[in-house]
Amino acid sequence: MQNPFVYGEIVPGEAFVDREVELDRLIGDLAAGQKVFLISPRRYGKSSLIRQALAALGRRGAATVDVTVSSYRS
């Protein structure tokens, strides 16, 4: 049996589960133009949550941009 969980990468939509409350709140805050800070330990799914929120906003017609800045020093 293959492990159904995805680790160590951005989780694709079909594997993204059990974060409905957090996702709805993030979508609402971003849609309202709120500044949002996500703080949690590494590997807790922050990037996956953000990607899902941006995809949902894109489906609503919002223009979104995903920029990874962790590789840059300044």
Tab-separated table of N, CA and C in Angstrom:
chain	number	residue	atom	x	y	z
A	1	MET	N	0.834	-1.174	0.000
A	1	MET	CA	0.000	0.000	0.000
A	1	MET	C	0.884	1.245	0.000
A	2	GLN	N	0.585	2.188	-0.877
A	2	GLN	CA	1.363	3.415	-0.994
A	2	GLN	C	0.901	4.437	0.049
A	3	ASN	N	1.842	5.148	0.656
A	3	ASN	CA	1.534	6.182	1.637
A	3	ASN	C	0.780	7.314	0.950
A	4	PRO	N	-0.422	7.670	1.419
A	4	PRO	CA	-1.205	8.725	0.760
A	4	PRO	C	-0.756	10.135	1.104
A	5	PHE	N	0.176	10.293	2.053
A	5	PHE	CA	0.581	11.608	2.501
A	5	PHE	C	1.800	12.094	1.723
A	6	VAL	N	1.829	13.393	1.455
A	6	VAL	CA	2.929	14.027	0.734
A	6	VAL	C	3.767	14.786	1.750
A	7	TYR	N	5.077	14.549	1.745
A	7	TYR	CA	5.993	15.218	2.673
A	7	TYR	C	7.128	15.872	1.895
A	8	GLY	N	7.650	16.964	2.444
A	8	GLY	CA	8.861	17.565	1.917
A	8	GLY	C	8.692	18.387	0.662
A	9	GLU	N	7.472	18.717	0.299
A	9	GLU	CA	7.225	19.539	-0.894
A	9	GLU	C	5.873	20.215	-0.736
A	10	ILE	N	5.584	21.137	-1.640
A	10	ILE	CA	4.263	21.775	-1.641
A	10	ILE	C	3.237	20.706	-1.967
A	11	VAL	N	2.202	20.631	-1.162
A	11	VAL	CA	1.181	19.589	-1.323
A	11	VAL	C	0.217	19.989	-2.436
A	12	PRO	N	0.001	19.120	-3.421
A	12	PRO	CA	-0.961	19.436	-4.484
A	12	PRO	C	-2.385	19.429	-3.940
A	13	GLY	N	-3.291	20.082	-4.640
A	13	GLY	CA	-4.669	20.236	-4.193
A	13	GLY	C	-5.358	18.960	-3.793
A	14	GLU	N	-5.150	17.892	-4.551
A	14	GLU	CA	-5.833	16.636	-4.251
A	14	GLU	C	-5.329	15.978	-2.971
A	15	ALA	N	-4.156	16.370	-2.489
A	15	ALA	CA	-3.596	15.797	-1.264
A	15	ALA	C	-3.744	16.747	-0.070
A	16	PHE	N	-4.307	17.921	-0.295
A	16	PHE	CA	-4.440	18.927	0.749
A	16	PHE	C	-5.730	18.660	1.528
A	17	VAL	N	-5.613	18.308	2.814
A	17	VAL	CA	-6.792	17.940	3.605
A	17	VAL	C	-6.752	18.546	5.005
A	18	ASP	N	-7.928	18.633	5.614
A	18	ASP	CA	-8.103	18.988	7.024
A	18	ASP	C	-7.576	20.363	7.422
A	19	ARG	N	-7.611	21.332	6.535
A	19	ARG	CA	-7.188	22.688	6.890
A	19	ARG	C	-8.257	23.695	6.471
A	20	GLU	N	-9.512	23.283	6.448
A	20	GLU	CA	-10.593	24.126	5.937
A	20	GLU	C	-10.742	25.424	6.732
A	21	VAL	N	-10.685	25.343	8.058
A	21	VAL	CA	-10.865	26.535	8.889
A	21	VAL	C	-9.737	27.533	8.617
A	22	GLU	N	-8.498	27.045	8.642
A	22	GLU	CA	-7.353	27.924	8.396
A	22	GLU	C	-7.389	28.494	6.985
A	23	LEU	N	-7.751	27.658	6.014
A	23	LEU	CA	-7.800	28.097	4.626
A	23	LEU	C	-8.869	29.172	4.433
A	24	ASP	N	-10.055	28.965	4.975
A	24	ASP	CA	-11.122	29.962	4.849
A	24	ASP	C	-10.723	31.287	5.482
A	25	ARG	N	-10.090	31.226	6.629
A	25	ARG	CA	-9.663	32.455	7.302
A	25	ARG	C	-8.596	33.179	6.493
A	26	LEU	N	-7.625	32.435	5.971
A	26	LEU	CA	-6.562	33.040	5.174
A	26	LEU	C	-7.129	33.664	3.905
A	27	ILE	N	-8.014	32.971	3.233
A	27	ILE	CA	-8.635	33.508	2.011
A	27	ILE	C	-9.380	34.805	2.334
A	28	GLY	N	-10.156	34.796	3.413
A	28	GLY	CA	-10.891	35.999	3.798
A	28	GLY	C	-9.985	37.168	4.118
A	29	ASP	N	-8.919	36.905	4.865
A	29	ASP	CA	-7.983	37.974	5.214
A	29	ASP	C	-7.279	38.527	3.988
A	30	LEU	N	-6.818	37.651	3.104
A	30	LEU	CA	-6.138	38.116	1.891
A	30	LEU	C	-7.088	38.877	0.974
A	31	ALA	N	-8.319	38.384	0.847
A	31	ALA	CA	-9.303	39.058	0.001
A	31	ALA	C	-9.635	40.451	0.537
A	32	ALA	N	-9.545	40.619	1.851
A	32	ALA	CA	-9.827	41.913	2.481
A	32	ALA	C	-8.612	42.834	2.488
A	33	GLY	N	-7.498	42.364	1.937
A	33	GLY	CA	-6.291	43.187	1.884
A	33	GLY	C	-5.528	43.250	3.188
A	34	GLN	N	-5.760	42.273	4.068
A	34	GLN	CA	-5.073	42.254	5.348
A	34	GLN	C	-3.635	41.763	5.191
A	35	LYS	N	-2.760	42.306	6.002
A	35	LYS	CA	-1.392	41.805	6.082
A	35	LYS	C	-1.434	40.542	6.934
A	36	VAL	N	-0.822	39.471	6.465
A	36	VAL	CA	-0.902	38.184	7.160
A	36	VAL	C	0.497	37.650	7.412
A	37	PHE	N	0.735	37.173	8.623
A	37	PHE	CA	1.972	36.498	8.977
A	37	PHE	C	1.618	35.089	9.421
A	38	LEU	N	2.191	34.082	8.793
A	38	LEU	CA	1.993	32.698	9.209
A	38	LEU	C	3.245	32.254	9.940
A	39	ILE	N	3.066	31.839	11.170
A	39	ILE	CA	4.204	31.436	11.990
A	39	ILE	C	3.941	30.028	12.517
A	40	SER	N	4.846	29.128	12.228
A	40	SER	CA	4.780	27.767	12.761
A	40	SER	C	6.134	27.114	12.494
A	41	PRO	N	6.386	25.976	13.128
A	41	PRO	CA	7.635	25.272	12.862
A	41	PRO	C	7.735	24.848	11.393
A	42	ARG	N	8.938	24.521	10.991
A	42	ARG	CA	9.160	24.011	9.630
A	42	ARG	C	8.311	22.771	9.389
A	43	ARG	N	7.924	22.596	8.133
A	43	ARG	CA	7.212	21.393	7.687
A	43	ARG	C	5.796	21.262	8.257
A	44	TYR	N	5.177	22.383	8.604
A	44	TYR	CA	3.796	22.347	9.085
A	44	TYR	C	2.794	22.731	8.003
A	45	GLY	N	3.254	22.972	6.785
A	45	GLY	CA	2.338	23.197	5.669
A	45	GLY	C	1.981	24.636	5.377
A	46	LYS	N	2.809	25.577	5.810
A	46	LYS	CA	2.516	26.989	5.555
A	46	LYS	C	2.487	27.290	4.061
A	47	SER	N	3.485	26.836	3.331
A	47	SER	CA	3.542	27.104	1.889
A	47	SER	C	2.382	26.450	1.157
A	48	SER	N	2.025	25.250	1.561
A	48	SER	CA	0.895	24.561	0.931
A	48	SER	C	-0.404	25.301	1.199
A	49	LEU	N	-0.567	25.794	2.419
A	49	LEU	CA	-1.763	26.550	2.773
A	49	LEU	C	-1.854	27.831	1.941
A	50	ILE	N	-0.744	28.523	1.806
A	50	ILE	CA	-0.720	29.752	1.014
A	50	ILE	C	-1.054	29.458	-0.443
A	51	ARG	N	-0.461	28.413	-1.008
A	51	ARG	CA	-0.745	28.066	-2.408
A	51	ARG	C	-2.221	27.770	-2.635
A	52	GLN	N	-2.833	27.058	-1.693
A	52	GLN	CA	-4.264	26.755	-1.822
A	52	GLN	C	-5.095	28.031	-1.741
A	53	ALA	N	-4.731	28.932	-0.843
A	53	ALA	CA	-5.460	30.197	-0.712
A	53	ALA	C	-5.321	31.033	-1.980
A	54	LEU	N	-4.116	31.120	-2.529
A	54	LEU	CA	-3.921	31.892	-3.753
A	54	LEU	C	-4.681	31.286	-4.922
A	55	ALA	N	-4.721	29.967	-4.999
A	55	ALA	CA	-5.484	29.304	-6.060
A	55	ALA	C	-6.970	29.619	-5.930
A	56	ALA	N	-7.487	29.594	-4.710
A	56	ALA	CA	-8.899	29.904	-4.491
A	56	ALA	C	-9.200	31.351	-4.874
A	57	LEU	N	-8.316	32.272	-4.507
A	57	LEU	CA	-8.502	33.672	-4.872
A	57	LEU	C	-8.422	33.858	-6.385
A	58	GLY	N	-7.528	33.124	-7.032
A	58	GLY	CA	-7.421	33.186	-8.486
A	58	GLY	C	-8.704	32.731	-9.168
A	59	ARG	N	-9.332	31.698	-8.617
A	59	ARG	CA	-10.606	31.226	-9.178
A	59	ARG	C	-11.710	32.269	-9.024
A	60	ARG	N	-11.555	33.155	-8.049
A	60	ARG	CA	-12.529	34.239	-7.837
A	60	ARG	C	-12.221	35.455	-8.706
A	61	GLY	N	-11.140	35.385	-9.465
A	61	GLY	CA	-10.786	36.480	-10.347
A	61	GLY	C	-9.716	37.412	-9.822
A	62	ALA	N	-9.175	37.131	-8.659
A	62	ALA	CA	-8.115	37.971	-8.106
A	62	ALA	C	-6.788	37.651	-8.792
A	63	ALA	N	-5.988	38.672	-8.985
A	63	ALA	CA	-4.637	38.475	-9.507
A	63	ALA	C	-3.729	38.163	-8.319
A	64	THR	N	-2.992	37.061	-8.391
A	64	THR	CA	-2.115	36.667	-7.285
A	64	THR	C	-0.706	36.426	-7.798
A	65	VAL	N	0.256	36.564	-6.901
A	65	VAL	CA	1.658	36.314	-7.216
A	65	VAL	C	2.264	35.514	-6.065
A	66	ASP	N	3.022	34.490	-6.404
A	66	ASP	CA	3.705	33.666	-5.402
A	66	ASP	C	5.206	33.828	-5.630
A	67	VAL	N	5.884	34.472	-4.687
A	67	VAL	CA	7.322	34.722	-4.798
A	67	VAL	C	8.018	34.090	-3.602
A	68	THR	N	8.958	33.206	-3.853
A	68	THR	CA	9.742	32.594	-2.784
A	68	THR	C	11.016	33.405	-2.612
A	69	VAL	N	11.195	33.978	-1.433
A	69	VAL	CA	12.349	34.844	-1.208
A	69	VAL	C	13.384	34.219	-0.288
A	70	SER	N	13.158	33.012	0.179
A	70	SER	CA	14.079	32.405	1.134
A	70	SER	C	15.458	32.124	0.542
A	71	SER	N	15.573	32.106	-0.763
A	71	SER	CA	16.863	31.819	-1.397
A	71	SER	C	17.725	33.071	-1.549
A	72	TYR	N	17.194	34.231	-1.199
A	72	TYR	CA	17.905	35.477	-1.401
A	72	TYR	C	18.344	36.076	-0.071
A	73	ARG	N	19.544	36.654	-0.062
A	73	ARG	CA	20.081	37.247	1.166
A	73	ARG	C	19.541	38.636	1.429
A	74	SER	N	19.227	39.378	0.370
A	74	SER	CA	18.744	40.742	0.561
A	74	SER	C	17.692	41.088	-0.464
